[in-house]
Coordinates of N, CA and C in Angstrom, one line a residue:
X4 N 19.6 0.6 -7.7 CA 18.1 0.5 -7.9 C 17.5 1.8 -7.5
X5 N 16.7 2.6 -8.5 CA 16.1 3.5 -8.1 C 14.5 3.2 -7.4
X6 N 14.4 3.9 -6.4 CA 13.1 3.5 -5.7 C 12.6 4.8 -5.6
X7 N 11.3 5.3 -6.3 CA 10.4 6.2 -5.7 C 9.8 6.4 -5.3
X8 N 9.8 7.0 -3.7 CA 8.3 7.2 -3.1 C 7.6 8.7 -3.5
X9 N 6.4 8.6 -3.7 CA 6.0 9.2 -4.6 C 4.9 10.5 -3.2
X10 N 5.7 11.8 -3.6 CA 5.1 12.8 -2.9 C 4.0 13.6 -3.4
X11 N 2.8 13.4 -2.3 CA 1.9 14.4 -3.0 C 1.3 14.8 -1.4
X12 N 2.0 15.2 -0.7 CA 1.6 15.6 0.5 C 0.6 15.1 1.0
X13 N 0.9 13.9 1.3 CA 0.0 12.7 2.0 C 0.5 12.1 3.5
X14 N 1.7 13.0 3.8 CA 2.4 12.7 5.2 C 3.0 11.1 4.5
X15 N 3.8 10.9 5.9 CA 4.3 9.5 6.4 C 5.3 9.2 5.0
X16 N 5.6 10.0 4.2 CA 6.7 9.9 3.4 C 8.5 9.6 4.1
X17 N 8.7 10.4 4.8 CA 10.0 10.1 5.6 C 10.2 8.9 6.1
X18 N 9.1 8.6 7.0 CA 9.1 6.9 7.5 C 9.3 6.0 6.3
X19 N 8.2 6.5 5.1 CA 8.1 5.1 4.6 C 9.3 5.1 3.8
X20 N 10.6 6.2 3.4 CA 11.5 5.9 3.0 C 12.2 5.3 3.5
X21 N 12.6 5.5 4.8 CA 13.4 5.2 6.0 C 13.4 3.5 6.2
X22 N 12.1 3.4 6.3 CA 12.2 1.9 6.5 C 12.5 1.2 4.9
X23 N 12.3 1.6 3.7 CA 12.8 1.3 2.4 C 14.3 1.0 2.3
X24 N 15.2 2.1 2.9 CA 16.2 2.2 3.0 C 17.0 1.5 4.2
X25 N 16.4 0.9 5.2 CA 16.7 -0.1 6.4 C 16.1 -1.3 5.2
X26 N 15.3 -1.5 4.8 CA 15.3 -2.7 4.7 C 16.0 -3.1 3.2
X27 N 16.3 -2.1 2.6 CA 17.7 -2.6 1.3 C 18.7 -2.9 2.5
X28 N 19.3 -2.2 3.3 CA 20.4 -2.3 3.7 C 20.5 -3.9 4.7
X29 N 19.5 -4.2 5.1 CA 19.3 -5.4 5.9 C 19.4 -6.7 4.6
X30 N 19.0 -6.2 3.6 CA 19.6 -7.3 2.4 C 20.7 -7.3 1.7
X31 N 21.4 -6.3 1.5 CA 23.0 -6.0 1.2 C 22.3 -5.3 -0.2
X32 N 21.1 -4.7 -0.5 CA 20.5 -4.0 -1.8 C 20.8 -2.7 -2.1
X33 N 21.8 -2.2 -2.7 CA 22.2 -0.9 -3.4 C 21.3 -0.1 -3.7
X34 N 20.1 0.6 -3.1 CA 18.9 1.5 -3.5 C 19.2 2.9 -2.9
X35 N 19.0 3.3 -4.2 CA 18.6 5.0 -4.3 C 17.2 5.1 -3.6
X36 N 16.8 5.4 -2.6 CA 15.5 5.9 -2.3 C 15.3 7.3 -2.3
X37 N 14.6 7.6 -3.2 CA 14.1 9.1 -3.3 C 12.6 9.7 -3.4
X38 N 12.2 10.3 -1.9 CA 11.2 11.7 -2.0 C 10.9 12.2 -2.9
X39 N 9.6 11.8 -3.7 CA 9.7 12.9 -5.3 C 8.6 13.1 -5.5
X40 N 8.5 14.0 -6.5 CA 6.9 14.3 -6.9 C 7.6 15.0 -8.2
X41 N 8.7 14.4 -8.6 CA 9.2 15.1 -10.4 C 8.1 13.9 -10.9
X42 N 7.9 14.5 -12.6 CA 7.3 13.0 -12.8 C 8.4 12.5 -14.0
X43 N 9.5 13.4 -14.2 CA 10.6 12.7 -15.4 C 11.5 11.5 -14.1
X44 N 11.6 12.1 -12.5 CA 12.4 10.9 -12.0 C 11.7 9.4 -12.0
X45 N 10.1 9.8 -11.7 CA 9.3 8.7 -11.8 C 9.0 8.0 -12.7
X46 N 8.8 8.4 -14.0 CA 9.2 7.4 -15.4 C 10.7 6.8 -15.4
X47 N 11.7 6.9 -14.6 CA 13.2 6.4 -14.3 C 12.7 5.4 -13.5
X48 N 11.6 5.4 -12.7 CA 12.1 4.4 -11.3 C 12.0 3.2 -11.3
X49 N 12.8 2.3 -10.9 CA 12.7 0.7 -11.0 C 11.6 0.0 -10.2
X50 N 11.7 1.2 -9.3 CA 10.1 0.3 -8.2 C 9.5 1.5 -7.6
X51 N 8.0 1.5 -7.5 CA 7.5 3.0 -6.9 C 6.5 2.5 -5.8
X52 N 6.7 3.2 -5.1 CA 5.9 3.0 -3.2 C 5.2 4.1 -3.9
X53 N 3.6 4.1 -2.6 CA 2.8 5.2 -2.9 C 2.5 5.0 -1.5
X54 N 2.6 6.1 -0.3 CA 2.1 5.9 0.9 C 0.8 6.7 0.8
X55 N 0.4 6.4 2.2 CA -0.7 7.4 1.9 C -1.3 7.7 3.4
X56 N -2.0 8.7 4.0 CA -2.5 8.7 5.0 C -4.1 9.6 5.0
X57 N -5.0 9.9 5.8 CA -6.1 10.0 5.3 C -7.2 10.0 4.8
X58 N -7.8 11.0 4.1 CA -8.9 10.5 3.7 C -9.0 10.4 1.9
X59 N -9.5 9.0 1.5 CA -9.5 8.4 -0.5 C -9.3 10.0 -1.3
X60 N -10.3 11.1 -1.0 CA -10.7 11.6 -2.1 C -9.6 12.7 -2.2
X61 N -8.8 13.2 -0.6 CA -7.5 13.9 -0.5 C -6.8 13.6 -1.0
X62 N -6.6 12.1 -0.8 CA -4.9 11.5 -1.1 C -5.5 11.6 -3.0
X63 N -6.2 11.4 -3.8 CA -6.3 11.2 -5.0 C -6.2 12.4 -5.5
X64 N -7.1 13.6 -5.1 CA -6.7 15.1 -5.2 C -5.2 15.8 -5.2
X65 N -4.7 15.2 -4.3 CA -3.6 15.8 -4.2 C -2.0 15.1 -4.9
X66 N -2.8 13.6 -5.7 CA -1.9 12.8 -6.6 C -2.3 13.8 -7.8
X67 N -3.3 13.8 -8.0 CA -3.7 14.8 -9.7 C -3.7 16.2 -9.4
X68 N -3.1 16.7 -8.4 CA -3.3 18.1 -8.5 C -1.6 18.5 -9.2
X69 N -0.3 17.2 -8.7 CA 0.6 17.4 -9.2 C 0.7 16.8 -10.6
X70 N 1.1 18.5 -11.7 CA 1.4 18.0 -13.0 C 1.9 16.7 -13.8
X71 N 1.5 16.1 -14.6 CA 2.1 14.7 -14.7 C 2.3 13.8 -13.9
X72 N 2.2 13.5 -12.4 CA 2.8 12.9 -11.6 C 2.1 11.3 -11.6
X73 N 0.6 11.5 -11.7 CA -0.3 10.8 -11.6 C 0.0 10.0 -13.4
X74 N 0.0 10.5 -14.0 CA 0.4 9.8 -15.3 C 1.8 9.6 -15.9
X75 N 2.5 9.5 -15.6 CA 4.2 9.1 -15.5 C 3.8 8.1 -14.3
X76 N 3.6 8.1 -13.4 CA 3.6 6.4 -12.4 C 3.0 5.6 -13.1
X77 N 1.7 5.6 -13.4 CA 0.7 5.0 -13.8 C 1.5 4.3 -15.5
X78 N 2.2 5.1 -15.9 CA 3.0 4.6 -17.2 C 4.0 3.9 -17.0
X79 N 4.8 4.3 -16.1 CA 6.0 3.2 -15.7 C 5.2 1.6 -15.0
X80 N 4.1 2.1 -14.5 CA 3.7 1.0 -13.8 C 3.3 -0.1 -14.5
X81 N 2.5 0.6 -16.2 CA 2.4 0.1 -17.1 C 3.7 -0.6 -17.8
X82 N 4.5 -0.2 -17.6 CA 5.9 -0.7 -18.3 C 6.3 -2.0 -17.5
X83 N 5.9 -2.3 -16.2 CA 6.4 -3.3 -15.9 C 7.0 -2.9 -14.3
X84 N 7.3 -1.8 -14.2 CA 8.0 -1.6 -12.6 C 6.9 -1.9 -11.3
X85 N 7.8 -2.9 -10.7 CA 6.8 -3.1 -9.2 C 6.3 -1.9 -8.4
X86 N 5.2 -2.2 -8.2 CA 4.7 -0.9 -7.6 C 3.9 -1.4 -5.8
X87 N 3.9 -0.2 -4.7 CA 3.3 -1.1 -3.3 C 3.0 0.0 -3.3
X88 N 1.5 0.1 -2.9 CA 1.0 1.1 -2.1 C 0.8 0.9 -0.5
X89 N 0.6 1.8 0.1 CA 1.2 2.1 1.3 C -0.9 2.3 2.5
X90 N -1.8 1.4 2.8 CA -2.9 2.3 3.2 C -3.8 3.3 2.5
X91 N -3.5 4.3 2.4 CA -4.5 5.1 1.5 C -3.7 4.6 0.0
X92 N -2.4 4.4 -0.1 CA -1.8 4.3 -1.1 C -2.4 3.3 -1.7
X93 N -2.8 2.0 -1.0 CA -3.2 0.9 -1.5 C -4.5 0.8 -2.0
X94 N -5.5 1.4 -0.8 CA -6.7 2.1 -1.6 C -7.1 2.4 -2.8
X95 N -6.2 3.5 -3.3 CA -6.2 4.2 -4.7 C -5.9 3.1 -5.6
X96 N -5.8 1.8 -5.2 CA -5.8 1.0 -5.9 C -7.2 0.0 -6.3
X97 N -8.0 0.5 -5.5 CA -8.8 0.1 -6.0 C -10.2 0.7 -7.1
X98 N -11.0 0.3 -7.5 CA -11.9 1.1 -8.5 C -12.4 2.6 -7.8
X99 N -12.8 2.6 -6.9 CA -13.4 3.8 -6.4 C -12.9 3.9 -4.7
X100 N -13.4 4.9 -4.5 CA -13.8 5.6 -3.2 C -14.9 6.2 -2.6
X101 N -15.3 5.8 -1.3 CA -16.7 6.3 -0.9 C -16.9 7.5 0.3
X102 N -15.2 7.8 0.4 CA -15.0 8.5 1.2 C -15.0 9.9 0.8
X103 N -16.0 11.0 1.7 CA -16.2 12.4 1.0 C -16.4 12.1 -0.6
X104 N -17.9 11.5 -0.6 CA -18.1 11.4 -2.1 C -17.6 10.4 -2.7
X105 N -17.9 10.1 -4.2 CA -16.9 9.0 -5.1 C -16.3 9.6 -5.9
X106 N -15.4 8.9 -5.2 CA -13.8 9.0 -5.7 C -12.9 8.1 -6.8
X107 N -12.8 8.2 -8.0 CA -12.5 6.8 -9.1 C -10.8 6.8 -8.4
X108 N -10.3 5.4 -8.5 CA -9.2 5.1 -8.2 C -8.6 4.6 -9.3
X109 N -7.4 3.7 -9.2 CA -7.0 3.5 -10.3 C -7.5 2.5 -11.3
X110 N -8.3 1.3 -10.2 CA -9.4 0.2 -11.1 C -8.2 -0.9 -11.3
X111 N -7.0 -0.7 -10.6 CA -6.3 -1.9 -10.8 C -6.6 -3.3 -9.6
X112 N -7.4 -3.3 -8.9 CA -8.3 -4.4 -8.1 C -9.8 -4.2 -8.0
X113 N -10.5 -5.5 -7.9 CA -11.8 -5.1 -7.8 C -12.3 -4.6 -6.8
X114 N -13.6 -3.8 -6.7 CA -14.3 -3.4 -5.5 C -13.5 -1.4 -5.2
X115 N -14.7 -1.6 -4.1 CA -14.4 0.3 -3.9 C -13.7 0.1 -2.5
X116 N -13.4 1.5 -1.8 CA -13.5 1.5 -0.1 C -14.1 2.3 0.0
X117 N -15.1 1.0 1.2 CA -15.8 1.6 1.8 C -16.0 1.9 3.4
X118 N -17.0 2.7 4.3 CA -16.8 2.6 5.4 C -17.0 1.2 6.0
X119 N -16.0 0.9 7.1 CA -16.1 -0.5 7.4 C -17.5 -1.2 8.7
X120 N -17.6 -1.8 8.2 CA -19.3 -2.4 9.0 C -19.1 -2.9 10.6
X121 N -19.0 -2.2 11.7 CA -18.8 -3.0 12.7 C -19.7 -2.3 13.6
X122 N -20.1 -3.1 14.7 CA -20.9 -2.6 15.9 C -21.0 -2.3 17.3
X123 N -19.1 -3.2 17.5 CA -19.4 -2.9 18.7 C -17.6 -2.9 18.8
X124 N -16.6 -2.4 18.1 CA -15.7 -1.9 17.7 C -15.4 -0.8 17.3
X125 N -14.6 0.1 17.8 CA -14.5 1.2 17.8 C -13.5 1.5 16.2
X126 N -14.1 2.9 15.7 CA -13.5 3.2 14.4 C -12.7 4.1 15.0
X127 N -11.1 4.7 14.1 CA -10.8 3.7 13.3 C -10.2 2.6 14.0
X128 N -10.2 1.5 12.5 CA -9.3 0.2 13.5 C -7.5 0.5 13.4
X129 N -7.4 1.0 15.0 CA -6.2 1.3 15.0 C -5.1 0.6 16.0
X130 N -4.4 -0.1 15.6 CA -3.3 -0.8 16.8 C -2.6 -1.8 15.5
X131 N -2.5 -2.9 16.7 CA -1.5 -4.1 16.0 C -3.3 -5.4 15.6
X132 N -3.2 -5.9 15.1 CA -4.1 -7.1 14.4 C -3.0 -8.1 13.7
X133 N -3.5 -9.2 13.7 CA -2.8 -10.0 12.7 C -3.3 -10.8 11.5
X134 N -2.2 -11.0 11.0 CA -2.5 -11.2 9.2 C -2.8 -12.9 9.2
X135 N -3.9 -12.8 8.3 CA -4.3 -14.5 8.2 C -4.1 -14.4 6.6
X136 N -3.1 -15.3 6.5 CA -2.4 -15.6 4.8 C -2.6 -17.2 4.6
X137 N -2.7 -17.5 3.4 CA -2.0 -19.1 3.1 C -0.3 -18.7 2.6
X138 N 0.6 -19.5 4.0 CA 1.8 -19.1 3.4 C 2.4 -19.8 1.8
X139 N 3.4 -19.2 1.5 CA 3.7 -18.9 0.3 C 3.1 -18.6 -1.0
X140 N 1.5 -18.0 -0.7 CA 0.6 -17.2 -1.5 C 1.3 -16.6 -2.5
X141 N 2.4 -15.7 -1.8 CA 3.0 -14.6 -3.1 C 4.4 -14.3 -2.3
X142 N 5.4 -13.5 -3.4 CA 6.6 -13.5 -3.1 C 6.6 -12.2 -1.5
X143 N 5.9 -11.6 -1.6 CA 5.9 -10.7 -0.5 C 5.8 -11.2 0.8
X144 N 5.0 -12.0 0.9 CA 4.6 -12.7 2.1 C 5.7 -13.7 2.5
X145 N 6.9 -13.6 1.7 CA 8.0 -14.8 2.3 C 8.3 -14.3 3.6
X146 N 8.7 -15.7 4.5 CA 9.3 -15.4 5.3 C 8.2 -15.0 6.7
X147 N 7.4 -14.6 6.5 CA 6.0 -14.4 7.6 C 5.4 -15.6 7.5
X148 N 5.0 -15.5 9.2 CA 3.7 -16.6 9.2 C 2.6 -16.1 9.7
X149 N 1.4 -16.8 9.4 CA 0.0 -16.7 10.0 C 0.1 -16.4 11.4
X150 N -0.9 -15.0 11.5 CA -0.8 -14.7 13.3 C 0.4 -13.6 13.2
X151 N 1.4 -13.5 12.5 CA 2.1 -12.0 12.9 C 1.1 -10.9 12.2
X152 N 1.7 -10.1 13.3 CA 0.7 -8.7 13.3 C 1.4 -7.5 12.8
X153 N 0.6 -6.8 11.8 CA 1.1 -5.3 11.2 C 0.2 -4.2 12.2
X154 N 0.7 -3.1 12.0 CA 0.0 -2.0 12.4 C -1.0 -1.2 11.4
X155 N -2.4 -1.2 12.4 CA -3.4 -0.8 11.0 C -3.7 0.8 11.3
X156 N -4.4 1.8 11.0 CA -4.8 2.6 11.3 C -6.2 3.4 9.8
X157 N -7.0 2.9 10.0 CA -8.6 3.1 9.0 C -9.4 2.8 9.6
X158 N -10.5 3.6 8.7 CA -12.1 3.5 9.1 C -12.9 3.1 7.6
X159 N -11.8 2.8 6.8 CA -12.7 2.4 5.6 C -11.9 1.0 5.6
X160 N -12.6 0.5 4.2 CA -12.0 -0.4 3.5 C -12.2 -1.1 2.7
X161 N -11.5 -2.0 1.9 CA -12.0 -2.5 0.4 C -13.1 -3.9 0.9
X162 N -14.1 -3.2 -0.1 CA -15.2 -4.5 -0.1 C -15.3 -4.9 -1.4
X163 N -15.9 -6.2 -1.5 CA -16.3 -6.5 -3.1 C -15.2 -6.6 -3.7
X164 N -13.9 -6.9 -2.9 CA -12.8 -7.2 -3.7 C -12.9 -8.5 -4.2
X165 N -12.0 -9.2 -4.9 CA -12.0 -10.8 -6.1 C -10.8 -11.2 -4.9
X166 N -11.4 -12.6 -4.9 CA -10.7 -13.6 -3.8 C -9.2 -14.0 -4.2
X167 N -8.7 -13.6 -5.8 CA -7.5 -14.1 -6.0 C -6.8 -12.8 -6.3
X168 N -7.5 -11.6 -5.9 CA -6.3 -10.3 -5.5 C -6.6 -10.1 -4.2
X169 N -6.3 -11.1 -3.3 CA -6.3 -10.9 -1.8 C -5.8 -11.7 -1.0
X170 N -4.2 -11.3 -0.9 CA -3.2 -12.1 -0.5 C -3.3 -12.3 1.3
X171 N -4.2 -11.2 2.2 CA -4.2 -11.6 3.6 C -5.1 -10.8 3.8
X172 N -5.8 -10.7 5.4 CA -6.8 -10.5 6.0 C -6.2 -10.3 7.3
X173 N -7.3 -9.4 7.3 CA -7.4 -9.2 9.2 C -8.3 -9.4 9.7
X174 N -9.0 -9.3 11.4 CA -9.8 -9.9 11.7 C -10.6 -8.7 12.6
X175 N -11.6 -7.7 12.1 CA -12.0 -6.9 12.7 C -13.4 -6.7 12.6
X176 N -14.1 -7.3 14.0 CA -15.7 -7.5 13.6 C -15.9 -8.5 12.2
X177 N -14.8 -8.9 11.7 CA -15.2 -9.9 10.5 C -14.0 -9.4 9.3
X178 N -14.0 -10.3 8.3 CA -12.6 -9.9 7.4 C -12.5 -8.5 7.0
X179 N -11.1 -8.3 7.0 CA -10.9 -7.3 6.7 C -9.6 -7.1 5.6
X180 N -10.1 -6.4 4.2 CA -8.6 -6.8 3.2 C -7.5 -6.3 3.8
X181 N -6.6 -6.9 4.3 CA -5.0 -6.2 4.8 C -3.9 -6.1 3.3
X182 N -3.9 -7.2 2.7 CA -2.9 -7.1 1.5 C -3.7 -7.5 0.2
X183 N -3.2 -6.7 -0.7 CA -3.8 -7.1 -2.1 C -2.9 -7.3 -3.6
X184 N -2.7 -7.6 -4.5 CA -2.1 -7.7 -5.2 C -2.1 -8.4 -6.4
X185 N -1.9 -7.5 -7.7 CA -2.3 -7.8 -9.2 C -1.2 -7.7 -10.1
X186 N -0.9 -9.0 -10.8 CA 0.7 -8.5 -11.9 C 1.7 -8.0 -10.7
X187 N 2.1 -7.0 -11.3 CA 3.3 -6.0 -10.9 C 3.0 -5.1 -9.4
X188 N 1.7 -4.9 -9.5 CA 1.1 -4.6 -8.4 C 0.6 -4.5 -6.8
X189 N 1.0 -4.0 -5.5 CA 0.9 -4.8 -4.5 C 0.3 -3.8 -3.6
X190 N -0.3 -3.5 -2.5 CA -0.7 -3.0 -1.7 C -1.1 -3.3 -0.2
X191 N -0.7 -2.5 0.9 CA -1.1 -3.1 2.4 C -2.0 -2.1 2.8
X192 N -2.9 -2.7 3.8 CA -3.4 -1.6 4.1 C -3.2 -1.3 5.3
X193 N -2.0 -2.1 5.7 CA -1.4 -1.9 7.6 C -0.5 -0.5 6.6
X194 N 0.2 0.0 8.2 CA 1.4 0.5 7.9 C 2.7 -0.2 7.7
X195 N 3.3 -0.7 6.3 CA 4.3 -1.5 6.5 C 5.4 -0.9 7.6
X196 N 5.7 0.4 6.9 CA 6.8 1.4 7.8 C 6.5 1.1 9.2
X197 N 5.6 1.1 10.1 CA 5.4 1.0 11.0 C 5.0 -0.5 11.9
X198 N 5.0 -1.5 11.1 CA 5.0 -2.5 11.3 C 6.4 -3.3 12.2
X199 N 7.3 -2.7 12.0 CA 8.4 -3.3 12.8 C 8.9 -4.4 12.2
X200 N 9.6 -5.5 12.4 CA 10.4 -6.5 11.6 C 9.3 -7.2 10.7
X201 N 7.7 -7.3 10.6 CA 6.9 -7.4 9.5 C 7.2 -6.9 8.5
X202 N 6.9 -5.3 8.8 CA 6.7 -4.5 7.7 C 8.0 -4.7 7.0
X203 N 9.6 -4.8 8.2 CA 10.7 -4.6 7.1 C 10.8 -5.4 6.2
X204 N 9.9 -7.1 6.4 CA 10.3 -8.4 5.5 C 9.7 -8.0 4.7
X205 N 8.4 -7.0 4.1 CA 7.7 -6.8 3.4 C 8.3 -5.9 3.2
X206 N 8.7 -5.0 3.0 CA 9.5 -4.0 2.5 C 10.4 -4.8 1.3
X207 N 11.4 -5.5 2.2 CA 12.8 -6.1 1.6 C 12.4 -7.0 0.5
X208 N 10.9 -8.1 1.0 CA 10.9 -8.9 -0.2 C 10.0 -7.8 -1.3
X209 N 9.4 -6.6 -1.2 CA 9.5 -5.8 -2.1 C 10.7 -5.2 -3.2
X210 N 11.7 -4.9 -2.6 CA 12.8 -4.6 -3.2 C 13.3 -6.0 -3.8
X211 N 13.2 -7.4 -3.6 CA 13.3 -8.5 -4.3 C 12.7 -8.9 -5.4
X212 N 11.4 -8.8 -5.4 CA 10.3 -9.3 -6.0 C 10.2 -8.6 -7.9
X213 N 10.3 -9.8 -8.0 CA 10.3 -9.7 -9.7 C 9.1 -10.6 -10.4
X214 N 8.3 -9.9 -10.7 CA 6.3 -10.3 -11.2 C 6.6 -10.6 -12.3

């Protein structure tokens, strides 16, 4: 199984392969995980991660600044291959960005990110929180229960999203989207890589998961 995480110098690529590749191996899953930013490997790939780390309008800049890259994913993704974005990665999944300006995303969930509303919480929301799901919502969430905690790290986030692309929540000053997910499509806005035996279930039933 080819797995692409998809480089556009957004950091946290190493990790989030690392734990891709722990968590095939914790299922007995034969995966190629490969660092890339070709866009002929990424029309090959059977499943494509997109991590992401700071700010909407960077991480989107620096997906379209690499030739083809941004439209070879976007085409395989059309073709059917599971796709997880990663935080900022997941972001880009939504219609826009409000960060340094608007920023159009890919429009495959509803609503923008935006900066998040709190008053007496310090930005960003950064540590461990825990995920409020209805279990067996979606195949990703196997295996987790309500109350385990991912590791978050933002100061934005999706508002005005649609209640049935919104597989879990967190609880910061008031909801906050943690996981999202459309068709073929899936996104966290914790760090799965850094989530610890969370993130790896969610990793692994990533490498499972057939939409």
């Amino acid at each position: 199984m080819l797995v692409t995480v998809i480089d556009y110098q957004s950091g946290n690529l190493a990790s989030a392969a690392r734990g891709l590749q722990l968590a095939a191996e914790q299922r007995g899953i034969a995966a190629d995980v490969r660092i890339t930013a070709d866009p002929e490997l990424v029309a090959r790939a059977e499943r494509i991660v997109l991590p992401g780390q700071g700010a909407f309008a960077d991480c989107a800049r620096g997906l379209r600044s690499v030739d083809g890259l941004e439209e070879a994913m976007l085409a395989r993704v059309t073709q059917g291959a599971p796709f997880l974005g990663i935080c900022v990665g997941m972001q880009l999944m939504a219609e826009r960005g409000l960060e340094h300006g608007v920023t159009p995303g890919f429009g495959w969930v509803q609503g923008e990110i935006a900066p998040m509303r709190v008053q007496n919480a310090r930005l960003p929301h950064m540590g461990w929180n825990e995920l409020r799901f209805t279990p067996g919502a979606h195949p990703l969430l196997a295996g987790l229960a309500p109350g385990d905690h991912a590791y978050f790290v933002h100061s934005y986030a999706l508002q005005g999203g649609r209640a049935e692309q919104i597989l879990a929540t967190t609880d910061y000053e008031g909801d906050i989207v943690a996981m999202v997910a459309e068709g073929n499509k899936a996104g966290t806005q914790f760090h799965a890589e850094k989530s610890q035996n969370v993130g790896l279930r969610i990793l692994g039933n990533f490498l499972t998961w057939e939409p």
